[in-house]
PDB file of N, CA and C in Angstrom:
ATOM      1  N   GLU V   1       7.165  21.095  -4.137  1.00 46.00           N
ATOM      2  CA  GLU V   1       6.792  20.758  -5.494  1.00 46.00           C
ATOM      3  C   GLU V   1       7.807  19.783  -6.064  1.00 46.00           C
ATOM      4  N   ALA V   2       7.406  19.002  -7.071  1.00 46.00           N
ATOM      5  CA  ALA V   2       8.241  17.941  -7.630  1.00 46.00           C
ATOM      6  C   ALA V   2       9.539  18.485  -8.210  1.00 46.00           C
ATOM      7  N   LEU V   3       9.500  19.699  -8.744  1.00 51.00           N
ATOM      8  CA  LEU V   3      10.690  20.250  -9.373  1.00 51.00           C
ATOM      9  C   LEU V   3      11.830  20.439  -8.390  1.00 51.00           C
ATOM     10  N   SER V   4      11.511  20.662  -7.132  1.00 51.00           N
ATOM     11  CA  SER V   4      12.546  20.906  -6.136  1.00 51.00           C
ATOM     12  C   SER V   4      12.899  19.651  -5.353  1.00 51.00           C
ATOM     13  N   LYS V   5      12.215  18.565  -5.616  1.00 59.00           N
ATOM     14  CA  LYS V   5      12.484  17.326  -4.893  1.00 59.00           C
ATOM     15  C   LYS V   5      13.408  16.428  -5.701  1.00 59.00           C
ATOM     16  N   ALA V   6      14.316  15.794  -5.014  1.00 63.00           N
ATOM     17  CA  ALA V   6      15.246  14.886  -5.666  1.00 63.00           C
ATOM     18  C   ALA V   6      14.519  13.644  -6.136  1.00 63.00           C
ATOM     19  N   ALA V   7      15.023  13.058  -7.218  1.00 65.00           N
ATOM     20  CA  ALA V   7      14.420  11.835  -7.748  1.00 65.00           C
ATOM     21  C   ALA V   7      14.411  10.729  -6.700  1.00 65.00           C
ATOM     22  N   GLY V   8      15.411  10.719  -5.826  1.00 68.00           N
ATOM     23  CA  GLY V   8      15.474   9.710  -4.786  1.00 68.00           C
ATOM     24  C   GLY V   8      14.318   9.793  -3.803  1.00 68.00           C
ATOM     25  N   GLU V   9      13.637  10.929  -3.803  1.00 82.00           N
ATOM     26  CA  GLU V   9      12.487  11.116  -2.933  1.00 82.00           C
ATOM     27  C   GLU V   9      11.180  10.771  -3.634  1.00 82.00           C
ATOM     28  N   MET V  10      11.254  10.305  -4.877  1.00 84.00           N
ATOM     29  CA  MET V  10      10.055  10.047  -5.662  1.00 84.00           C
ATOM     30  C   MET V  10       9.028   9.176  -4.948  1.00 84.00           C
ATOM     31  N   PRO V  11       9.411   8.132  -4.220  1.00 86.00           N
ATOM     32  CA  PRO V  11       8.383   7.334  -3.537  1.00 86.00           C
ATOM     33  C   PRO V  11       7.513   8.150  -2.582  1.00 86.00           C
ATOM     34  N   GLY V  12       8.016   9.266  -2.092  1.00 89.00           N
ATOM     35  CA  GLY V  12       7.266  10.112  -1.185  1.00 89.00           C
ATOM     36  C   GLY V  12       6.523  11.252  -1.854  1.00 89.00           C
ATOM     37  N   TRP V  13       6.604  11.340  -3.180  1.00 91.00           N
ATOM     38  CA  TRP V  13       5.909  12.411  -3.896  1.00 91.00           C
ATOM     39  C   TRP V  13       4.408  12.297  -3.708  1.00 91.00           C
ATOM     40  N   SER V  14       3.757  13.427  -3.574  1.00 94.00           N
ATOM     41  CA  SER V  14       2.295  13.487  -3.490  1.00 94.00           C
ATOM     42  C   SER V  14       1.700  13.448  -4.903  1.00 94.00           C
ATOM     43  N   VAL V  15       0.389  13.357  -4.976  1.00 96.00           N
ATOM     44  CA  VAL V  15      -0.301  13.414  -6.265  1.00 96.00           C
ATOM     45  C   VAL V  15       0.003  14.749  -6.949  1.00 96.00           C
ATOM     46  N   THR V  16       0.047  15.811  -6.190  1.00 94.00           N
ATOM     47  CA  THR V  16       0.363  17.133  -6.735  1.00 94.00           C
ATOM     48  C   THR V  16       1.784  17.182  -7.272  1.00 94.00           C
ATOM     49  N   ASP V  17       2.730  16.569  -6.569  1.00 92.00           N
ATOM     50  CA  ASP V  17       4.118  16.509  -7.034  1.00 92.00           C
ATOM     51  C   ASP V  17       4.203  15.793  -8.379  1.00 92.00           C
ATOM     52  N   VAL V  18       3.477  14.693  -8.504  1.00 94.00           N
ATOM     53  CA  VAL V  18       3.496  13.920  -9.751  1.00 94.00           C
ATOM     54  C   VAL V  18       2.915  14.754 -10.887  1.00 94.00           C
ATOM     55  N   SER V  19       1.833  15.466 -10.634  1.00 95.00           N
ATOM     56  CA  SER V  19       1.232  16.326 -11.663  1.00 95.00           C
ATOM     57  C   SER V  19       2.203  17.410 -12.098  1.00 95.00           C
ATOM     58  N   CYS V  20       2.890  17.995 -11.146  1.00 93.00           N
ATOM     59  CA  CYS V  20       3.888  19.022 -11.455  1.00 93.00           C
ATOM     60  C   CYS V  20       5.006  18.436 -12.313  1.00 93.00           C
ATOM     61  N   TRP V  21       5.489  17.274 -11.951  1.00 92.00           N
ATOM     62  CA  TRP V  21       6.530  16.578 -12.715  1.00 92.00           C
ATOM     63  C   TRP V  21       6.058  16.286 -14.140  1.00 92.00           C
ATOM     64  N   LEU V  22       4.838  15.790 -14.254  1.00 95.00           N
ATOM     65  CA  LEU V  22       4.283  15.444 -15.558  1.00 95.00           C
ATOM     66  C   LEU V  22       4.165  16.686 -16.447  1.00 95.00           C
ATOM     67  N   ARG V  23       3.755  17.783 -15.857  1.00 95.00           N
ATOM     68  CA  ARG V  23       3.553  19.026 -16.607  1.00 95.00           C
ATOM     69  C   ARG V  23       4.876  19.738 -16.897  1.00 95.00           C
ATOM     70  N   GLU V  24       5.702  19.929 -15.855  1.00 92.00           N
ATOM     71  CA  GLU V  24       6.894  20.767 -15.979  1.00 92.00           C
ATOM     72  C   GLU V  24       8.137  20.047 -16.485  1.00 92.00           C
ATOM     73  N   ILE V  25       8.314  18.802 -16.125  1.00 90.00           N
ATOM     74  CA  ILE V  25       9.515  18.064 -16.521  1.00 90.00           C
ATOM     75  C   ILE V  25       9.272  17.244 -17.786  1.00 90.00           C
ATOM     76  N   VAL V  26       8.204  16.472 -17.783  1.00 93.00           N
ATOM     77  CA  VAL V  26       7.916  15.604 -18.922  1.00 93.00           C
ATOM     78  C   VAL V  26       7.279  16.389 -20.069  1.00 93.00           C
ATOM     79  N   GLY V  27       6.537  17.437 -19.735  1.00 95.00           N
ATOM     80  CA  GLY V  27       5.901  18.250 -20.757  1.00 95.00           C
ATOM     81  C   GLY V  27       4.613  17.660 -21.305  1.00 95.00           C
ATOM     82  N   LEU V  28       3.950  16.832 -20.496  1.00 97.00           N
ATOM     83  CA  LEU V  28       2.711  16.173 -20.924  1.00 97.00           C
ATOM     84  C   LEU V  28       1.585  16.469 -19.928  1.00 97.00           C
ATOM     85  N   GLY V  29       1.364  17.747 -19.698  1.00 97.00           N
ATOM     86  CA  GLY V  29       0.365  18.179 -18.734  1.00 97.00           C
ATOM     87  C   GLY V  29      -1.056  17.789 -19.076  1.00 97.00           C
ATOM     88  N   GLN V  30      -1.299  17.408 -20.316  1.00 98.00           N
ATOM     89  CA  GLN V  30      -2.659  16.997 -20.696  1.00 98.00           C
ATOM     90  C   GLN V  30      -3.116  15.748 -19.953  1.00 98.00           C
ATOM     91  N   TYR V  31      -2.192  15.020 -19.332  1.00 98.00           N
ATOM     92  CA  TYR V  31      -2.549  13.809 -18.598  1.00 98.00           C
ATOM     93  C   TYR V  31      -2.704  14.044 -17.089  1.00 98.00           C
ATOM     94  N   CYS V  32      -2.452  15.261 -16.630  1.00 98.00           N
ATOM     95  CA  CYS V  32      -2.511  15.542 -15.193  1.00 98.00           C
ATOM     96  C   CYS V  32      -3.869  15.184 -14.595  1.00 98.00           C
ATOM     97  N   GLU V  33      -4.932  15.530 -15.273  1.00 98.00           N
ATOM     98  CA  GLU V  33      -6.266  15.284 -14.725  1.00 98.00           C
ATOM     99  C   GLU V  33      -6.511  13.790 -14.492  1.00 98.00           C
ATOM    100  N   SER V  34      -6.114  12.954 -15.447  1.00 98.00           N
ATOM    101  CA  SER V  34      -6.342  11.514 -15.262  1.00 98.00           C
ATOM    102  C   SER V  34      -5.428  10.934 -14.188  1.00 98.00           C
ATOM    103  N   PHE V  35      -4.185  11.404 -14.102  1.00 98.00           N
ATOM    104  CA  PHE V  35      -3.277  10.947 -13.053  1.00 98.00           C
ATOM    105  C   PHE V  35      -3.816  11.356 -11.688  1.00 98.00           C
ATOM    106  N   GLU V  36      -4.307  12.577 -11.587  1.00 98.00           N
ATOM    107  CA  GLU V  36      -4.865  13.052 -10.317  1.00 98.00           C
ATOM    108  C   GLU V  36      -6.135  12.286  -9.961  1.00 98.00           C
ATOM    109  N   GLY V  37      -6.964  12.019 -10.960  1.00 98.00           N
ATOM    110  CA  GLY V  37      -8.206  11.284 -10.727  1.00 98.00           C
ATOM    111  C   GLY V  37      -7.971   9.882 -10.201  1.00 98.00           C
ATOM    112  N   GLU V  38      -6.877   9.288 -10.610  1.00 97.00           N
ATOM    113  CA  GLU V  38      -6.525   7.940 -10.140  1.00 97.00           C
ATOM    114  C   GLU V  38      -5.586   7.978  -8.938  1.00 97.00           C
ATOM    115  N   ARG V  39      -5.310   9.185  -8.440  1.00 98.00           N
ATOM    116  CA  ARG V  39      -4.479   9.380  -7.247  1.00 98.00           C
ATOM    117  C   ARG V  39      -3.072   8.784  -7.414  1.00 98.00           C
ATOM    118  N   VAL V  40      -2.456   9.059  -8.560  1.00 97.00           N
ATOM    119  CA  VAL V  40      -1.099   8.563  -8.831  1.00 97.00           C
ATOM    120  C   VAL V  40      -0.106   9.426  -8.054  1.00 97.00           C
ATOM    121  N   ASN V  41       0.485   8.824  -7.029  1.00 96.00           N
ATOM    122  CA  ASN V  41       1.539   9.490  -6.261  1.00 96.00           C
ATOM    123  C   ASN V  41       2.888   8.922  -6.712  1.00 96.00           C
ATOM    124  N   GLY V  42       3.949   9.319  -6.041  1.00 92.00           N
ATOM    125  CA  GLY V  42       5.284   8.880  -6.452  1.00 92.00           C
ATOM    126  C   GLY V  42       5.485   7.379  -6.392  1.00 92.00           C
ATOM    127  N   ALA V  43       4.972   6.758  -5.346  1.00 91.00           N
ATOM    128  CA  ALA V  43       5.128   5.301  -5.209  1.00 91.00           C
ATOM    129  C   ALA V  43       4.395   4.572  -6.327  1.00 91.00           C
ATOM    130  N   VAL V  44       3.227   5.063  -6.692  1.00 94.00           N
ATOM    131  CA  VAL V  44       2.459   4.443  -7.783  1.00 94.00           C
ATOM    132  C   VAL V  44       3.126   4.737  -9.121  1.00 94.00           C
ATOM    133  N   LEU V  45       3.611   5.958  -9.298  1.00 93.00           N
ATOM    134  CA  LEU V  45       4.280   6.350 -10.546  1.00 93.00           C
ATOM    135  C   LEU V  45       5.404   5.388 -10.896  1.00 93.00           C
ATOM    136  N   MET V  46       6.147   4.985  -9.884  1.00 89.00           N
ATOM    137  CA  MET V  46       7.280   4.085 -10.113  1.00 89.00           C
ATOM    138  C   MET V  46       6.853   2.696 -10.565  1.00 89.00           C
ATOM    139  N   LEU V  47       5.599   2.346 -10.390  1.00 89.00           N
ATOM    140  CA  LEU V  47       5.096   1.020 -10.760  1.00 89.00           C
ATOM    141  C   LEU V  47       4.418   0.989 -12.125  1.00 89.00           C
ATOM    142  N   LEU V  48       4.234   2.153 -12.735  1.00 91.00           N
ATOM    143  CA  LEU V  48       3.491   2.208 -13.990  1.00 91.00           C
ATOM    144  C   LEU V  48       4.284   1.631 -15.153  1.00 91.00           C
ATOM    145  N   GLY V  49       3.582   0.901 -15.989  1.00 91.00           N
ATOM    146  CA  GLY V  49       4.127   0.387 -17.233  1.00 91.00           C
ATOM    147  C   GLY V  49       3.230   0.828 -18.375  1.00 91.00           C
ATOM    148  N   LYS V  50       3.460   0.290 -19.552  1.00 92.00           N
ATOM    149  CA  LYS V  50       2.679   0.696 -20.726  1.00 92.00           C
ATOM    150  C   LYS V  50       1.188   0.437 -20.552  1.00 92.00           C
ATOM    151  N   VAL V  51       0.837  -0.700 -19.978  1.00 93.00           N
ATOM    152  CA  VAL V  51      -0.581  -1.040 -19.804  1.00 93.00           C
ATOM    153  C   VAL V  51      -1.256  -0.046 -18.872  1.00 93.00           C
ATOM    154  N   GLU V  52      -0.613   0.255 -17.759  1.00 95.00           N
ATOM    155  CA  GLU V  52      -1.186   1.186 -16.797  1.00 95.00           C
ATOM    156  C   GLU V  52      -1.294   2.593 -17.389  1.00 95.00           C
ATOM    157  N   LEU V  53      -0.288   2.987 -18.163  1.00 96.00           N
ATOM    158  CA  LEU V  53      -0.337   4.301 -18.801  1.00 96.00           C
ATOM    159  C   LEU V  53      -1.508   4.374 -19.783  1.00 96.00           C
ATOM    160  N   MET V  54      -1.743   3.296 -20.509  1.00 96.00           N
ATOM    161  CA  MET V  54      -2.888   3.282 -21.421  1.00 96.00           C
ATOM    162  C   MET V  54      -4.191   3.424 -20.649  1.00 96.00           C
ATOM    163  N   GLU V  55      -4.287   2.776 -19.495  1.00 96.00           N
ATOM    164  CA  GLU V  55      -5.486   2.884 -18.661  1.00 96.00           C
ATOM    165  C   GLU V  55      -5.669   4.307 -18.133  1.00 96.00           C
ATOM    166  N   LEU V  56      -4.576   5.047 -18.038  1.00 97.00           N
ATOM    167  CA  LEU V  56      -4.624   6.442 -17.605  1.00 97.00           C
ATOM    168  C   LEU V  56      -4.888   7.388 -18.779  1.00 97.00           C
ATOM    169  N   GLY V  57      -5.049   6.827 -19.973  1.00 97.00           N
ATOM    170  CA  GLY V  57      -5.350   7.645 -21.147  1.00 97.00           C
ATOM    171  C   GLY V  57      -4.157   8.008 -21.994  1.00 97.00           C
ATOM    172  N   VAL V  58      -2.982   7.467 -21.667  1.00 97.00           N
ATOM    173  CA  VAL V  58      -1.786   7.737 -22.464  1.00 97.00           C
ATOM    174  C   VAL V  58      -1.762   6.713 -23.606  1.00 97.00           C
ATOM    175  N   ILE V  59      -2.417   7.070 -24.697  1.00 94.00           N
ATOM    176  CA  ILE V  59      -2.567   6.141 -25.817  1.00 94.00           C
ATOM    177  C   ILE V  59      -1.361   6.190 -26.757  1.00 94.00           C
ATOM    178  N   SER V  60      -0.783   7.358 -26.904  1.00 96.00           N
ATOM    179  CA  SER V  60       0.358   7.530 -27.796  1.00 96.00           C
ATOM    180  C   SER V  60       1.571   6.758 -27.283  1.00 96.00           C
ATOM    181  N   ALA V  61       2.132   5.922 -28.136  1.00 95.00           N
ATOM    182  CA  ALA V  61       3.339   5.171 -27.772  1.00 95.00           C
ATOM    183  C   ALA V  61       4.500   6.118 -27.492  1.00 95.00           C
ATOM    184  N   LEU V  62       4.540   7.237 -28.205  1.00 96.00           N
ATOM    185  CA  LEU V  62       5.611   8.205 -27.983  1.00 96.00           C
ATOM    186  C   LEU V  62       5.477   8.895 -26.629  1.00 96.00           C
ATOM    187  N   HIS V  63       4.252   9.202 -26.226  1.00 96.00           N
ATOM    188  CA  HIS V  63       4.045   9.809 -24.914  1.00 96.00           C
ATOM    189  C   HIS V  63       4.391   8.819 -23.807  1.00 96.00           C
ATOM    190  N   SER V  64       4.001   7.569 -23.998  1.00 95.00           N
ATOM    191  CA  SER V  64       4.330   6.524 -23.030  1.00 95.00           C
ATOM    192  C   SER V  64       5.845   6.383 -22.903  1.00 95.00           C
ATOM    193  N   ALA V  65       6.530   6.357 -24.041  1.00 94.00           N
ATOM    194  CA  ALA V  65       7.989   6.243 -24.036  1.00 94.00           C
ATOM    195  C   ALA V  65       8.629   7.447 -23.353  1.00 94.00           C
ATOM    196  N   ARG V  66       8.042   8.607 -23.540  1.00 95.00           N
ATOM    197  CA  ARG V  66       8.564   9.822 -22.917  1.00 95.00           C
ATOM    198  C   ARG V  66       8.453   9.756 -21.398  1.00 95.00           C
ATOM    199  N   ILE V  67       7.313   9.305 -20.902  1.00 94.00           N
ATOM    200  CA  ILE V  67       7.120   9.173 -19.454  1.00 94.00           C
ATOM    201  C   ILE V  67       8.068   8.130 -18.876  1.00 94.00           C
ATOM    202  N   LEU V  68       8.086   6.946 -19.481  1.00 92.00           N
ATOM    203  CA  LEU V  68       8.943   5.870 -18.971  1.00 92.00           C
ATOM    204  C   LEU V  68      10.422   6.217 -19.131  1.00 92.00           C
ATOM    205  N   GLY V  69      10.762   6.898 -20.220  1.00 89.00           N
ATOM    206  CA  GLY V  69      12.144   7.315 -20.438  1.00 89.00           C
ATOM    207  C   GLY V  69      12.604   8.329 -19.411  1.00 89.00           C
ATOM    208  N   THR V  70      11.719   9.248 -19.044  1.00 88.00           N
ATOM    209  CA  THR V  70      12.067  10.240 -18.032  1.00 88.00           C
ATOM    210  C   THR V  70      12.257   9.577 -16.671  1.00 88.00           C
ATOM    211  N   LEU V  71      11.422   8.596 -16.359  1.00 85.00           N
ATOM    212  CA  LEU V  71      11.605   7.850 -15.116  1.00 85.00           C
ATOM    213  C   LEU V  71      12.957   7.143 -15.108  1.00 85.00           C
ATOM    214  N   SER V  72      13.304   6.547 -16.229  1.00 81.00           N
ATOM    215  CA  SER V  72      14.590   5.858 -16.346  1.00 81.00           C
ATOM    216  C   SER V  72      15.745   6.848 -16.188  1.00 81.00           C
ATOM    217  N   TRP V  73      15.626   7.992 -16.819  1.00 78.00           N
ATOM    218  CA  TRP V  73      16.651   9.033 -16.752  1.00 78.00           C
ATOM    219  C   TRP V  73      16.836   9.534 -15.327  1.00 78.00           C
ATOM    220  N   LEU V  74      15.758   9.546 -14.559  1.00 72.00           N
ATOM    221  CA  LEU V  74      15.825  10.003 -13.170  1.00 72.00           C
ATOM    222  C   LEU V  74      16.488   8.993 -12.239  1.00 72.00           C
ATOM    223  N   GLY V  75      16.867   7.860 -12.769  1.00 67.00           N
ATOM    224  CA  GLY V  75      17.564   6.893 -11.940  1.00 67.00           C
ATOM    225  C   GLY V  75      16.782   5.649 -11.629  1.00 67.00           C
ATOM    226  N   PHE V  76      15.774   5.372 -12.443  1.00 59.00           N
ATOM    227  CA  PHE V  76      14.978   4.176 -12.256  1.00 59.00           C
ATOM    228  C   PHE V  76      15.067   3.301 -13.507  1.00 59.00           C
ATOM    229  N   PRO V  77      16.301   2.892 -13.896  1.00 51.00           N
ATOM    230  CA  PRO V  77      16.473   2.106 -15.119  1.00 51.00           C
ATOM    231  C   PRO V  77      15.802   0.741 -15.038  1.00 51.00           C
ATOM    232  N   HIS V  78      15.548   0.253 -13.825  1.00 47.00           N
ATOM    233  CA  HIS V  78      14.885  -1.042 -13.672  1.00 47.00           C
ATOM    234  C   HIS V  78      13.479  -1.003 -14.266  1.00 47.00           C
ATOM    235  N   LEU V  79      12.898   0.176 -14.420  1.00 48.00           N
ATOM    236  CA  LEU V  79      11.557   0.282 -14.999  1.00 48.00           C
ATOM    237  C   LEU V  79      11.553  -0.222 -16.435  1.00 48.00           C
ATOM    238  N   ALA V  80      12.608   0.083 -17.181  1.00 45.00           N
ATOM    239  CA  ALA V  80      12.692  -0.383 -18.566  1.00 45.00           C
ATOM    240  C   ALA V  80      12.792  -1.905 -18.597  1.00 45.00           C
ATOM    241  N   LEU V  81      13.540  -2.486 -17.678  1.00 44.00           N
ATOM    242  CA  LEU V  81      13.666  -3.938 -17.617  1.00 44.00           C
ATOM    243  C   LEU V  81      12.332  -4.575 -17.253  1.00 44.00           C
ATOM    244  N   ILE V  82      11.648  -4.006 -16.255  1.00 44.00           N
ATOM    245  CA  ILE V  82      10.324  -4.528 -15.866  1.00 44.00           C
ATOM    246  C   ILE V  82       9.387  -4.457 -17.058  1.00 44.00           C
ATOM    247  N   GLU V  83       9.448  -3.361 -17.795  1.00 46.00           N
ATOM    248  CA  GLU V  83       8.565  -3.163 -18.937  1.00 46.00           C
ATOM    249  C   GLU V  83       8.797  -4.247 -19.989  1.00 46.00           C
ATOM    250  N   GLN V  84      10.036  -4.662 -20.188  1.00 46.00           N
ATOM    251  CA  GLN V  84      10.357  -5.651 -21.216  1.00 46.00           C
ATOM    252  C   GLN V  84      10.039  -7.068 -20.764  1.00 46.00           C
ATOM    253  N   THR V  85      10.034  -7.318 -19.459  1.00 44.00           N
ATOM    254  CA  THR V  85       9.899  -8.697 -18.994  1.00 44.00           C
ATOM    255  C   THR V  85       8.583  -8.969 -18.277  1.00 44.00           C
ATOM    256  N   ASN V  86       7.685  -8.008 -18.229  1.00 43.00           N
ATOM    257  CA  ASN V  86       6.433  -8.151 -17.508  1.00 43.00           C
ATOM    258  C   ASN V  86       5.572  -9.224 -18.169  1.00 43.00           C
ATOM    259  N   PRO V  87       5.341 -10.362 -17.511  1.00 42.00           N
ATOM    260  CA  PRO V  87       4.570 -11.455 -18.116  1.00 42.00           C
ATOM    261  C   PRO V  87       3.085 -11.148 -18.213  1.00 42.00           C
ATOM    262  N   LEU V  88       2.633 -10.084 -17.565  1.00 44.00           N
ATOM    263  CA  LEU V  88       1.218  -9.739 -17.607  1.00 44.00           C
ATOM    264  C   LEU V  88       0.845  -8.961 -18.859  1.00 44.00           C
ATOM    265  N   GLN V  89       1.829  -8.580 -19.654  1.00 42.00           N
ATOM    266  CA  GLN V  89       1.551  -7.787 -20.852  1.00 42.00           C
ATOM    267  C   GLN V  89       1.416  -8.674 -22.079  1.00 42.00           C
TER     268      GLN V  89
END
């Protein structure tokens, strides 16, 4: 389960691991169904930005910030930089 896996192993997380992380660590389990429906695994999770989160149903800016902030806290600070400089947004 995601709770017992190190953040460094995130690229190898399964869809179930990501759902567990979203529910137990981030505290936003209401999005698990949409993440699972789109087959968001650890490698995909690391690529998500605000636009992708909105497509997954994360409309609240605060919820989006919480997800991206938790990823950054886990050791992926480059996600915040990508989010600020993404020319596709």
